[in-house]
């Protein structure tokens, strides 16, 4: 796409907004910036001269990559030189120079921060590693602990994919100090400050960007004063359609943001914001596919009805079998048929396929019909007022409504059909052919998040006793959600199993035969939404089934909560401003309403279709925090810092396995951190450097169970199902639903220590630089104690019935052995080690220089590198829990990326009476094309379990018009 051409996909509303911006009238008398035909005036600074609220920062004072002040250290405006708690600020100029448009792209540049690929989940870690395909963005770790909680203007936000189109500043707070005012967790948090209207200046910009893989994006930002120094409105919008190097991956969004500023009085300001965004995204798992193919191929490609380990074959067994052949459009019962065996590691982990002659690297087996879609609407209002007597007030409120819809296939493996006969008994024409098969599911979430707060601050100059700013705040929050996961099941009275409609024997699996010699884009699942829902005839029995998408598990819920946060803080300055301190505390309370489930009758079934029942009985939880930080300015260029923070945070809205079965709420996590540092302010404030040594720890930190505790619990559930089928539970007066594990999550303790260094510099007016480095070591302890207690509580019952048969051909006693292996691997061996996925050392450097000589005036060059050290990708363990465990870590390779940029800018002739500045910027990311396969997890014998790829070289070319 030509970078100066407006894409044809732009909607009529977007075309209207662009036209309106380019014809912005300069004749509105009250808001006129300059008479027609004369240059537009620069910003006068009236905004800053009128409003001096301690609850707001002036981003107009930012210089290049240097932010002058922040709210991230104490929730009160503070000069970054005077903040001891670990805080980084990323300015709009930084985001623009690097072409960053979302938090996932920014994360690699943040200190002590990593994107989460679920590397540290045990059991079937490969399947856990693709959990990111269910959301619009990946979660993060900070300082090796759970982190990345996002707030917008310091209101905690739901899980939406943020975009920088309406962002003025992004602040990162690391450690539990970020929980001080109701947002965050032990690792840290991120706050996004949105753009505000400017009453003192008429301005606007239009950016058109072309990208690799036929991607494009445009942004429009137009600010219009209505009444000079009193009233202004700002409209910002963005639309993009991008793809990646992988088949079928895309990211489409359409976003609108409007904000109004009104100053009815010199000391009173009202800001109203509204945002509406629509996101449609598809991201596949980081590896090409699971491997249920190459073991069979390496053992002779045997076609057999019985098969076995010697031929690399498995049997589908007698429990599941309804398969819809997407190629033939037929339904058949494929129970007890053979297919290629799954390749597993020596310790039982499913292995990803890595023979790229079978599947090319760019293959995305989840084709059209799988997606993540999210629409959200946010409204906010903020009123600030300064009273006589040095008293300041802020009142704010926000509401976010979100609709989330995810469609996906729940299996990721390439398989091969090794059955010589079809279920009908005739010769199988697809014998030896590769196929993809799995059940499909859809996830729906509708949520509402409300927040309202009031903060009051009092400034006191006590002379020799210092200057002080005392503030207190109170916030109310409300959240409710309706969430459901549905699957495709037979619901007619002639279903294979009539105990309940979502029984595994009633599930419809989708099979798509693929040609491995054809184009990679044809190696994908067929779209499950194209299959008819009724009138399906099963070819073996002749039964005609009616199917439907119905709730399939405990995730059908109607949960809600309401809570309050009260805070206090005191900023003080002593000894002629050489000592700066911040002390504060918080108290959080939340009432959670966890829904239960009922069943609606369904003809023919013993149990009907699940539905959620909203609870009216709250589950109370509370948390508190206390923080102190101090800065000693030893000289005008050197400051020493210390920060000590501890908190107990509100737990996530999730359940874990209780010791006596069922689910219990997640315990209250705790965090603590000590940070020692120094700050250097050199070259007349042109170079600013912060260096910190820290020790950060967490207790009862929640993590999704995934393949770790989840694998252990699912292994125990096989025993429960066997005992239930044998009548043991009924004989003992036990209801299956009361004891069967839920495996939603687990807790652990963590501790990280290390160093962080950050530098921002504007060495000259036209040269800006950013650099950082972190070196940290994390260890995890007390992993999954709740799951271990759950297993220990019921083990005596299991041992009383050792010979009861269970699914898979074993007995209770043989299944207990599998549980012991899962428990040992997931909990005992893992305890005390560095978590998998952690990268000890990371570094970034970014710089941009604009020439001023006559011949090169207007041209700029820039670039930098990103360095990621050797990640932990596995461990070998020997010994037992009794004799002690010896561990040897496997580490992955280092990764280095070089990024380059070049630009040109100049002033254009007047357009419609306004001066217009035009810039052209080219960004090339990963210029050396480091597209390596990056190991994520290795088994105990060193075998690669799963992996990801570095994104290859990419470019973006941006035309920007500023008027």
CSV table of C-alpha atoms in Angstrom, one decimal, residues 447-627:
chain,number,residue,atom,x,y,z
A,447,UNK,CA,-18.9,-7.4,31.9
A,448,UNK,CA,-19.4,-4.0,33.5
A,449,UNK,CA,-16.7,-2.3,35.6
A,450,UNK,CA,-17.6,0.8,37.6
A,451,UNK,CA,-15.4,3.0,39.7
A,452,UNK,CA,-15.8,6.3,41.6
A,453,UNK,CA,-13.3,8.1,43.8
A,454,UNK,CA,-12.7,11.3,45.7
A,455,UNK,CA,-9.3,12.5,46.8
A,456,UNK,CA,-8.4,15.5,49.0
A,457,UNK,CA,-5.0,17.1,49.4
A,458,UNK,CA,-3.7,19.8,51.8
A,459,UNK,CA,-0.4,21.6,51.3
A,460,UNK,CA,1.4,23.0,54.3
A,461,UNK,CA,4.7,25.0,54.4
A,462,UNK,CA,5.9,24.6,58.0
A,463,UNK,CA,9.1,26.6,57.6
A,464,UNK,CA,12.0,24.9,59.3
A,465,UNK,CA,9.8,21.8,59.8
A,466,UNK,CA,9.5,21.2,56.1
A,467,UNK,CA,6.9,21.3,53.4
A,468,UNK,CA,4.2,18.8,53.4
A,469,UNK,CA,1.4,17.5,51.2
A,470,UNK,CA,-1.2,15.3,53.0
A,471,UNK,CA,-3.8,13.5,51.0
A,472,UNK,CA,-6.5,11.0,51.5
A,473,UNK,CA,-8.8,9.1,49.1
A,474,UNK,CA,-11.8,6.9,49.0
A,475,UNK,CA,-12.8,4.8,46.1
A,476,UNK,CA,-15.7,2.5,45.3
A,477,UNK,CA,-15.6,-0.3,42.7
A,478,UNK,CA,-18.2,-2.6,41.2
A,479,UNK,CA,-17.8,-5.4,38.7
A,480,UNK,CA,-20.1,-8.0,37.3
A,481,UNK,CA,-19.7,-10.5,34.6
A,482,UNK,CA,-21.6,-13.2,32.7
A,483,UNK,CA,-19.2,-15.8,31.4
A,484,UNK,CA,-19.8,-19.1,29.6
A,485,UNK,CA,-17.8,-21.7,27.7
A,486,UNK,CA,-19.9,-23.7,25.2
A,487,UNK,CA,-19.2,-26.8,23.2
A,488,UNK,CA,-20.9,-28.8,20.5
A,489,UNK,CA,-22.9,-31.7,21.9
A,490,UNK,CA,-25.7,-34.0,21.0
A,491,UNK,CA,-28.8,-33.0,22.9
A,492,UNK,CA,-31.5,-35.3,21.4
A,493,UNK,CA,-32.9,-38.1,23.5
A,494,UNK,CA,-31.1,-40.7,21.4
A,495,UNK,CA,-27.6,-39.4,22.5
A,496,UNK,CA,-24.8,-41.9,23.1
A,497,UNK,CA,-24.8,-41.1,26.9
A,498,UNK,CA,-27.9,-39.8,28.7
A,499,UNK,CA,-26.4,-39.0,32.0
A,500,UNK,CA,-25.8,-35.4,31.1
A,501,UNK,CA,-25.7,-33.6,27.7
A,502,UNK,CA,-22.1,-32.5,28.0
A,503,UNK,CA,-20.8,-36.0,28.6
A,504,UNK,CA,-17.6,-36.7,26.5
A,505,UNK,CA,-19.4,-39.4,24.6
A,506,UNK,CA,-21.9,-36.7,23.3
A,507,UNK,CA,-19.2,-34.3,22.2
A,508,UNK,CA,-18.8,-33.6,18.5
A,509,UNK,CA,-15.2,-33.7,17.3
A,510,UNK,CA,-14.2,-32.1,14.0
A,511,UNK,CA,-11.8,-33.9,11.7
A,512,UNK,CA,-10.2,-32.2,8.7
A,513,UNK,CA,-7.9,-34.3,6.4
A,514,UNK,CA,-5.1,-32.2,5.0
A,515,UNK,CA,-2.6,-32.5,2.2
A,516,UNK,CA,0.9,-32.1,3.6
A,517,UNK,CA,2.3,-31.6,0.1
A,518,UNK,CA,0.0,-28.7,-0.7
A,519,UNK,CA,0.2,-25.0,0.3
A,520,UNK,CA,0.6,-24.3,4.0
A,521,UNK,CA,-2.6,-22.3,4.0
A,522,UNK,CA,-4.6,-25.4,3.2
A,523,UNK,CA,-3.3,-27.2,6.3
A,524,UNK,CA,-5.9,-26.0,8.7
A,525,UNK,CA,-9.1,-26.9,10.5
A,526,UNK,CA,-12.3,-26.4,8.6
A,527,UNK,CA,-14.5,-23.7,10.0
A,528,UNK,CA,-16.8,-25.4,12.5
A,529,UNK,CA,-19.5,-22.8,12.2
A,530,UNK,CA,-20.3,-24.1,8.7
A,531,UNK,CA,-21.6,-27.4,10.0
A,532,UNK,CA,-25.4,-27.9,10.3
A,533,UNK,CA,-26.7,-28.2,13.8
A,534,UNK,CA,-29.5,-30.6,13.2
A,535,UNK,CA,-30.4,-33.6,11.1
A,536,UNK,CA,-26.9,-35.2,11.3
A,537,UNK,CA,-27.1,-38.9,10.6
A,538,UNK,CA,-24.6,-41.1,12.4
A,539,UNK,CA,-23.4,-43.6,9.7
A,540,UNK,CA,-23.0,-46.7,11.9
A,541,UNK,CA,-26.2,-46.7,13.9
A,542,UNK,CA,-28.3,-44.6,11.5
A,543,UNK,CA,-29.4,-42.4,14.4
A,544,UNK,CA,-30.3,-38.8,13.4
A,545,UNK,CA,-28.9,-36.4,16.0
A,546,UNK,CA,-29.8,-32.9,17.0
A,547,UNK,CA,-26.8,-30.9,18.3
A,548,UNK,CA,-26.4,-27.6,20.0
A,549,UNK,CA,-23.7,-25.3,21.6
A,550,UNK,CA,-24.2,-25.8,25.3
A,551,UNK,CA,-22.3,-24.9,28.5
A,552,UNK,CA,-19.7,-27.5,29.2
A,553,UNK,CA,-18.0,-26.8,32.5
A,554,UNK,CA,-17.9,-24.9,35.8
A,555,UNK,CA,-17.0,-21.7,33.9
A,556,UNK,CA,-20.7,-21.0,33.4
A,557,UNK,CA,-21.0,-18.2,35.9
A,558,UNK,CA,-22.7,-14.9,36.9
A,559,UNK,CA,-20.1,-13.4,39.3
A,560,UNK,CA,-19.9,-9.9,40.7
A,561,UNK,CA,-18.1,-8.0,43.4
A,562,UNK,CA,-18.2,-4.6,45.0
A,563,UNK,CA,-15.5,-3.1,47.1
A,564,UNK,CA,-13.9,0.0,48.6
A,565,UNK,CA,-10.4,1.4,48.9
A,566,UNK,CA,-9.3,4.0,51.4
A,567,UNK,CA,-5.8,5.6,51.2
A,568,UNK,CA,-3.7,8.1,52.9
A,569,UNK,CA,-0.3,9.5,52.0
A,570,UNK,CA,2.1,12.2,53.1
A,571,UNK,CA,4.7,13.8,50.9
A,572,UNK,CA,7.3,15.8,52.8
A,573,UNK,CA,10.3,17.9,52.0
A,574,UNK,CA,13.0,18.7,54.6
A,575,UNK,CA,16.3,20.5,54.9
A,576,UNK,CA,15.9,22.9,52.0
A,577,UNK,CA,14.4,20.2,49.8
A,578,UNK,CA,17.4,17.9,50.1
A,579,UNK,CA,15.3,15.2,51.8
A,580,UNK,CA,12.1,14.0,50.2
A,581,UNK,CA,9.9,11.4,51.8
A,582,UNK,CA,6.6,9.6,50.9
A,583,UNK,CA,4.7,7.5,53.4
A,584,UNK,CA,1.3,6.0,52.8
A,585,UNK,CA,-1.1,3.3,53.5
A,586,UNK,CA,-4.2,1.7,52.1
A,587,UNK,CA,-7.1,-0.6,53.1
A,588,UNK,CA,-9.1,-2.6,50.6
A,589,UNK,CA,-12.4,-4.4,51.2
A,590,UNK,CA,-14.3,-6.5,48.7
A,591,UNK,CA,-17.5,-8.5,48.8
A,592,UNK,CA,-17.5,-11.3,46.1
A,593,UNK,CA,-20.6,-13.0,44.9
A,594,UNK,CA,-19.7,-16.4,43.4
A,595,UNK,CA,-22.5,-17.9,41.4
A,596,UNK,CA,-23.6,-21.5,41.7
A,597,UNK,CA,-25.0,-23.8,39.0
A,598,UNK,CA,-28.3,-25.4,38.3
A,599,UNK,CA,-29.6,-27.5,35.4
A,600,UNK,CA,-32.6,-27.0,33.2
A,601,UNK,CA,-34.4,-30.2,32.4
A,602,UNK,CA,-33.7,-31.7,29.0
A,603,UNK,CA,-35.8,-34.6,27.6
A,604,UNK,CA,-34.2,-37.9,27.9
A,605,UNK,CA,-31.3,-36.9,30.1
A,606,UNK,CA,-30.8,-37.6,33.8
A,607,UNK,CA,-29.3,-34.1,34.2
A,608,UNK,CA,-30.2,-31.1,32.1
A,609,UNK,CA,-28.2,-28.2,30.6
A,610,UNK,CA,-26.1,-26.1,33.0
A,611,UNK,CA,-27.0,-22.6,33.9
A,612,UNK,CA,-25.6,-20.1,36.4
A,613,UNK,CA,-27.5,-19.0,39.5
A,614,UNK,CA,-26.4,-15.6,40.8
A,615,UNK,CA,-25.5,-15.5,44.5
A,616,UNK,CA,-26.9,-13.0,47.0
A,617,UNK,CA,-24.5,-14.0,49.8
A,618,UNK,CA,-21.2,-12.2,49.7
A,619,UNK,CA,-17.8,-13.7,50.5
A,620,UNK,CA,-15.8,-11.0,52.3
A,621,UNK,CA,-12.1,-10.3,51.8
A,622,UNK,CA,-9.8,-7.5,52.9
A,623,UNK,CA,-6.3,-6.3,52.4
A,624,UNK,CA,-4.0,-3.6,53.5
A,625,UNK,CA,-0.7,-2.0,52.5
A,626,UNK,CA,2.0,0.3,53.9
A,627,UNK,CA,4.8,2.0,52.1
